[in-house]
Amino acid sequence: MFEHIQPYAGDPIFALVDAFNADPRPHKVNLSIGIYFDEQGRLPVLPSVQAAEARILAAAGPKPYLPMEGDAACRTQVAALLLGAGHPAIAAGRVATIQTVGSSGGLKVGADFLKTWLPEAQVWVSDPTWDNHRAMFEGSGFVVNAYPYYDAATGGVRFDDMLTTLRALPRRSIVLLHACCHNPTGVDLSAAQWDALIPVLRERELLPYLDLAYQGFGDGIEQDAYAVRALADAGLTYFVANSFSKSMSVYGERCGALSAICATAAEAALVLGQLRFTVRRIYSSPALHAAKIVAHVLGDADLRPMWEAELVAMRERIAAMRVALHARLVALAPGRDFGYFLSQRGMFSYTGLSADQVDRLREEHAVYLIRSGRICVAGLNTGNVNRTAEAMAKVLAG
Ligand code: KET
């Protein structure tokens, strides 16, 4: 029955985490997966989330099924977080938000929905992007193409080439965009570039699909929602999948959402209905505990500012690690340009290290990063940043 099954090569990110965990070297450094670790190298439990969970447990409530679209309070909070409370699109009933199983669940529900309702469309992702984007959309039956994005020569965005490619796409093409903290490069569009991109999206009648997995890790909760809000303000129809895995440090709880911002309330109702059906036939309904965490943290007058301050502290610690790594590398490998560590945003930096150099870092120095050369800066701390810089300098020296 199953003899013909091809072995699964494993996911490049999760496989590396397994290899890291199995590595007996005590000084090993994990810069592989996009997870925020604290100064002690631990996965933090945010006090705001802890307080929310204490309240949830104290209430000792029953555990019914949630509806297919998820918890109402959670969905309301998410829409307000993304667009800003009282945004006209919300007031007009043009936003259909569903709570999903992580933002991965949201991306996938959206992909299946779009394959049903825009079956001829093709998907365009940035070159490069998170590997799972391609896998997810191909898994839903789409042809996935790449538009120019990262410019290795300048460390910036090939913005003109990106626009030229998007201008030539058939109408109703699906364009996946990282709303902030681009994974894997850490290189984002500026506000001015978003403003220049929006008319192209509109004129070509493209469907933007935003992925917002790192809200708060770039410049701040509000600033990192610039793209989400600019598209809404411009009256575009688009999707946005957002995650709380990183921003609330609740990876395994699978807290995420998918929102469709539509032209009319009637369209939003149609989209919501079909999103519900899509959920029903995949996993029926999302998780109750995830909904309660998100609704409490975002909706409570005491917990919300706590969480926002905790997010600031995570962002600032990453920024301090960028500065520390940069300073050490400049000292150890003079004449090379490491300015990208300071200009790139969010959890990731794209080092330009080759796959061979990445292998050497892992094998000779127990420093783990994925073979594209992406490092998760949030895995650095004052205890391992110098070692990491020394290892990188040695590998760069040949
Ligand atoms: N989108 C992006 C851009 C992203 O980097 C991740 C996770 C997700 C969505 C998924 O988030 P969630 O809400 O937990 O389903 N990225 C890291 C972990 C992973 O690969 O799953 C990573 O790139 O390391």
XYZ file of C-alpha atoms and ligand atoms in Angstrom:
422
model
C 0.000 0.000 0.000
C 2.637 2.533 0.973
C 5.817 1.195 -0.590
C 5.807 3.877 -3.240
C 5.854 6.746 -0.755
C 8.787 9.105 -1.140
C 10.719 9.792 2.067
C 10.188 13.292 3.396
C 13.456 15.187 3.353
C 12.320 17.189 6.392
C 11.689 20.888 6.734
C 14.905 22.905 6.503
C 14.031 24.997 9.566
C 12.556 22.368 11.900
C 15.242 19.806 10.927
C 17.920 22.252 11.992
C 16.243 22.777 15.366
C 16.319 18.993 15.870
C 20.004 18.897 14.942
C 20.692 21.759 17.340
C 18.885 20.017 20.204
C 20.877 16.831 19.558
C 24.222 18.684 19.523
C 26.088 17.931 22.797
C 28.436 20.948 22.564
C 27.597 23.210 25.524
C 28.515 26.451 23.751
C 26.154 25.852 20.796
C 24.191 28.858 19.477
C 20.744 28.554 17.895
C 20.146 31.243 15.259
C 17.987 29.008 13.093
C 14.247 29.237 13.683
C 12.342 32.522 13.936
C 11.758 32.404 17.667
C 12.499 35.140 20.183
C 14.736 33.974 23.029
C 15.493 36.200 26.005
C 18.853 37.320 27.386
C 19.181 33.956 29.180
C 18.482 32.079 25.959
C 15.043 30.974 27.185
C 11.689 31.159 25.500
C 10.004 33.913 27.507
C 6.601 33.568 29.130
C 5.233 37.108 28.883
C 3.737 38.346 32.174
C 0.744 39.725 30.245
C 0.044 36.282 28.788
C 0.619 34.637 32.156
C -1.890 37.016 33.762
C -4.396 36.343 30.995
C -4.016 32.603 31.483
C -4.450 32.933 35.243
C -7.758 34.694 34.636
C -8.856 32.120 32.086
C -8.103 29.277 34.510
C -9.732 31.071 37.445
C -12.927 31.504 35.441
C -12.999 27.695 35.077
C -15.318 28.100 32.105
C -16.772 25.299 30.006
C -14.990 24.326 26.819
C -17.488 24.378 23.974
C -16.550 24.240 20.304
C -15.820 27.656 18.922
C -17.675 28.568 15.739
C -15.799 27.916 12.491
C -14.715 31.564 12.296
C -13.422 31.556 15.880
C -14.167 33.616 18.958
C -16.029 36.893 18.423
C -14.051 38.929 20.971
C -10.760 37.677 19.551
C -11.802 38.529 15.982
C -12.920 42.025 16.953
C -9.634 42.700 18.740
C -7.587 41.422 15.823
C -9.333 43.629 13.269
C -8.762 46.665 15.499
C -5.112 45.766 16.060
C -4.521 45.489 12.325
C -6.438 48.491 11.035
C -6.703 50.677 14.120
C -9.828 50.789 16.276
C -12.729 52.452 14.520
C -11.234 52.262 11.035
C -13.944 53.088 8.466
C -13.550 49.674 6.790
C -14.418 47.996 10.105
C -17.287 50.390 10.767
C -18.657 49.697 7.281
C -18.605 45.928 7.860
C -16.074 45.438 5.054
C -13.621 43.382 7.138
C -14.079 39.617 7.468
C -11.726 38.303 10.175
C -11.477 34.687 11.247
C -9.372 33.330 14.099
C -7.044 30.643 12.730
C -4.617 27.934 13.839
C -1.560 30.187 13.870
C -1.023 32.479 10.932
C 0.004 29.353 9.028
C -3.592 28.166 9.392
C -4.768 31.540 8.129
C -2.428 31.530 5.143
C -3.578 28.045 4.235
C -7.313 28.685 4.659
C -6.879 31.791 2.497
C -4.958 29.796 -0.117
C -7.650 27.102 -0.327
C -10.380 29.736 -0.486
C -8.609 31.564 -3.317
C -8.036 28.366 -5.294
C -11.791 27.785 -5.207
C -12.869 31.311 -6.065
C -10.001 32.596 -8.257
C -9.019 29.248 -9.813
C -7.164 30.766 -12.784
C -4.939 33.012 -10.672
C -1.249 32.404 -10.108
C 0.646 33.388 -6.983
C 3.681 35.685 -6.865
C 6.009 35.664 -3.872
C 9.106 37.752 -3.178
C 12.516 36.422 -4.206
C 13.434 35.154 -1.639
C 10.622 34.416 0.806
C 9.762 32.116 3.722
C 10.044 28.639 2.118
C 6.675 27.578 3.440
C 4.850 30.245 1.410
C 5.637 28.428 -1.793
C 4.895 25.025 -0.262
C 1.539 26.130 1.117
C 0.245 27.734 -2.066
C 1.537 24.901 -4.254
C -0.189 22.539 -1.845
C -3.432 24.374 -2.578
C -2.887 23.785 -6.297
C -1.411 27.134 -7.324
C 1.460 27.830 -9.674
C 3.837 29.935 -7.565
C 6.197 32.447 -9.203
C 8.661 34.936 -7.742
C 8.918 38.699 -8.245
C 12.299 40.450 -7.825
C 12.810 41.659 -4.273
C 16.164 41.423 -2.509
C 19.171 43.108 -4.083
C 22.281 41.267 -2.930
C 24.511 43.946 -4.436
C 23.093 46.830 -2.407
C 21.353 45.024 0.448
C 18.178 46.888 -0.522
C 15.045 46.138 -2.529
C 15.004 45.843 -6.322
C 11.997 48.072 -6.225
C 11.916 49.164 -9.876
C 12.265 45.561 -11.051
C 9.576 44.518 -8.591
C 7.168 47.133 -9.960
C 8.001 46.253 -13.556
C 7.182 42.601 -12.883
C 3.969 43.387 -11.032
C 2.837 45.778 -13.769
C 3.014 42.942 -16.288
C 0.917 40.434 -14.297
C -2.545 39.342 -15.417
C -5.356 40.906 -13.410
C -6.385 38.967 -10.304
C -2.894 37.597 -9.763
C -2.207 37.001 -6.081
C 0.788 38.938 -4.748
C 2.169 37.778 -1.428
C 3.795 40.642 0.481
C 5.556 40.714 3.850
C 3.884 43.545 5.728
C 6.980 44.115 7.911
C 10.195 42.392 9.039
C 10.687 40.520 5.768
C 11.605 36.875 6.238
C 14.365 35.962 5.430
C 16.089 39.234 4.464
C 15.050 41.739 7.131
C 14.716 44.275 4.295
C 11.350 46.031 4.141
C 9.643 48.401 1.745
C 9.688 51.978 3.008
C 6.423 53.857 3.486
C 7.156 55.738 0.265
C 7.637 52.451 -1.574
C 4.336 51.086 -0.257
C 2.728 54.314 -1.449
C 4.221 53.775 -4.904
C 3.250 50.105 -4.976
C -0.409 50.622 -4.089
C -1.450 52.314 -7.384
C 0.170 49.452 -9.309
C -1.780 46.897 -7.271
C -4.945 48.853 -7.892
C -4.468 49.588 -11.593
C -3.466 46.025 -12.412
C -6.338 44.683 -10.253
C -3.961 42.435 -8.329
C -4.909 40.748 -5.068
C -2.406 41.605 -2.320
C -2.026 38.909 0.327
C -0.123 40.326 3.305
C 1.740 38.176 5.805
C 2.186 39.972 9.139
C 4.008 37.511 11.386
C 6.253 39.961 13.240
C 4.076 42.929 14.170
C 5.900 44.974 16.803
C 9.368 43.622 15.999
C 10.147 46.237 13.348
C 9.430 49.752 14.554
C 6.327 49.265 16.722
C 2.828 47.853 16.638
C 1.335 50.821 14.822
C 4.291 51.496 12.512
C 4.511 47.848 11.489
C 0.856 47.964 10.416
C 1.605 50.734 7.909
C 1.092 48.523 4.861
C -2.106 46.962 6.226
C -3.599 50.390 6.851
C -2.304 52.046 3.680
C -3.952 49.354 1.555
C -7.209 49.779 3.466
C -7.063 53.563 3.211
C -6.537 53.236 -0.541
C -9.704 51.152 -0.785
C -7.989 47.990 -2.025
C -9.412 44.506 -1.573
C -6.818 42.268 0.074
C -6.037 39.499 2.538
C -3.865 39.688 5.622
C -2.744 36.734 7.740
C -1.323 37.754 11.108
C 0.388 35.880 13.896
C 0.731 36.177 17.671
C 3.253 33.328 17.889
C 6.192 35.715 18.159
C 4.589 38.902 19.440
C 2.997 37.116 22.427
C 5.568 34.278 22.600
C 2.769 31.702 22.306
C 4.137 29.567 19.473
C 2.525 26.269 20.447
C -0.862 27.776 21.263
C -1.350 28.532 17.537
C -2.769 32.059 17.825
C -3.357 33.704 14.456
C -5.974 35.172 12.182
C -6.931 35.796 8.580
C -8.713 38.966 7.490
C -10.223 39.848 4.141
C -10.721 43.567 3.563
C -13.449 43.787 0.948
C -15.041 46.414 -1.276
C -18.475 46.181 0.337
C -20.114 44.682 3.413
C -22.008 42.311 1.140
C -18.757 40.978 -0.321
C -17.265 40.641 3.164
C -20.264 38.550 4.217
C -19.847 36.268 1.202
C -16.123 35.884 1.852
C -16.696 35.185 5.551
C -19.229 32.494 4.706
C -16.852 30.689 2.357
C -13.932 31.079 4.767
C -16.099 29.380 7.385
C -16.799 26.518 4.981
C -13.087 26.258 4.163
C -12.288 25.973 7.875
C -15.085 23.474 8.446
C -13.702 21.044 5.937
C -10.091 21.318 7.139
C -10.158 21.559 10.948
C -13.742 22.536 11.744
C -12.958 25.310 14.225
C -9.933 26.871 15.934
C -8.671 26.550 19.516
C -10.522 28.025 22.485
C -7.485 28.712 24.658
C -5.730 30.591 21.841
C -8.799 32.801 21.400
C -9.004 33.610 25.075
C -5.337 34.540 25.352
C -5.552 36.931 22.410
C -8.888 38.437 23.465
C -7.713 39.005 27.047
C -4.304 40.441 26.234
C -5.553 42.766 23.499
C -8.852 43.655 25.123
C -8.006 44.203 28.767
C -7.125 47.710 29.928
C -4.399 46.420 32.277
C -2.956 43.644 30.147
C -2.778 45.537 26.866
C -0.196 48.121 28.003
C 1.766 45.374 29.767
C 1.984 43.415 26.541
C 2.931 46.479 24.509
C 5.789 47.222 26.919
C 6.950 43.596 26.772
C 6.989 43.789 22.987
C 9.061 46.997 23.145
C 11.559 45.224 25.396
C 11.860 42.287 22.967
C 12.343 44.641 20.027
C 14.942 46.698 21.864
C 16.877 43.641 22.956
C 17.095 42.457 19.355
C 18.250 45.928 18.287
C 20.953 45.862 20.980
C 22.127 42.487 19.692
C 22.332 43.883 16.165
C 24.585 46.654 17.468
C 26.734 44.239 19.495
C 27.205 41.756 16.642
C 27.990 44.559 14.235
C 30.560 46.173 16.549
C 32.347 42.903 17.196
C 32.444 41.916 13.524
C 33.749 45.321 12.457
C 36.576 44.868 14.956
C 37.336 41.280 13.944
C 36.981 41.590 10.175
C 37.918 45.164 9.260
C 37.306 46.291 5.704
C 34.064 44.360 5.345
C 30.667 46.010 5.340
C 28.432 44.724 8.120
C 26.103 47.720 8.036
C 23.245 45.450 7.036
C 22.987 44.209 10.606
C 21.975 47.722 11.615
C 19.673 48.548 8.715
C 17.733 45.262 8.523
C 14.603 45.027 10.659
C 12.875 42.433 12.759
C 14.160 39.058 13.874
C 16.222 38.221 10.822
C 19.383 39.284 9.088
C 20.503 38.014 5.737
C 24.251 37.577 6.073
C 25.216 36.667 2.531
C 27.131 33.672 3.954
C 27.205 30.804 1.476
C 25.728 27.391 2.254
C 29.282 26.064 2.660
C 30.103 28.806 5.147
C 26.888 28.044 7.031
C 27.893 24.372 7.170
C 31.302 25.333 8.562
C 29.709 27.551 11.209
C 27.613 24.625 12.354
C 30.229 21.895 12.096
C 33.273 23.775 13.388
C 31.692 26.333 15.725
C 28.272 24.954 16.748
C 26.576 28.104 15.412
C 23.321 27.111 13.722
C 21.661 29.094 10.949
C 19.663 28.048 7.908
C 21.580 27.473 4.688
C 20.233 30.575 2.966
C 22.479 32.559 5.323
C 19.555 33.929 7.347
C 20.264 34.366 11.039
C 17.667 34.835 13.721
C 19.158 37.777 15.617
C 16.727 37.057 18.469
C 18.808 33.969 19.278
C 21.759 36.171 20.264
C 22.448 37.338 23.821
C 25.350 38.965 25.626
C 26.624 35.492 26.503
C 26.934 34.222 22.929
C 27.231 37.256 20.652
C 31.038 37.506 20.816
C 31.487 33.819 20.134
C 29.121 34.104 17.201
C 31.021 37.078 15.776
C 34.341 35.264 16.200
C 32.994 32.187 14.453
C 31.618 34.281 11.596
C 34.900 36.173 11.234
C 36.865 32.912 11.052
C 34.571 31.475 8.426
C 34.673 34.686 6.399
C 38.481 34.678 6.532
C 38.377 31.377 4.616
N 4.756 33.832 8.170
C 6.065 34.089 8.240
C 6.651 35.130 7.365
C 6.849 33.375 9.155
O 8.131 33.669 9.202
C 6.276 32.379 9.977
C 7.111 31.581 10.873
C 4.904 32.176 9.882
C 4.168 32.914 8.968
C 4.170 31.159 10.722
O 3.776 31.647 11.947
P 2.658 30.913 12.858
O 1.676 31.987 13.186
O 3.365 30.417 14.057
O 2.016 29.823 12.062
N 8.371 31.520 10.695
C 9.398 30.854 11.516
C 9.027 29.521 12.031
C 8.583 28.543 10.986
O 9.272 28.341 9.978
O 7.495 27.977 11.189
C 10.718 30.836 10.760
O 10.788 31.319 9.611
O 11.708 30.394 11.329
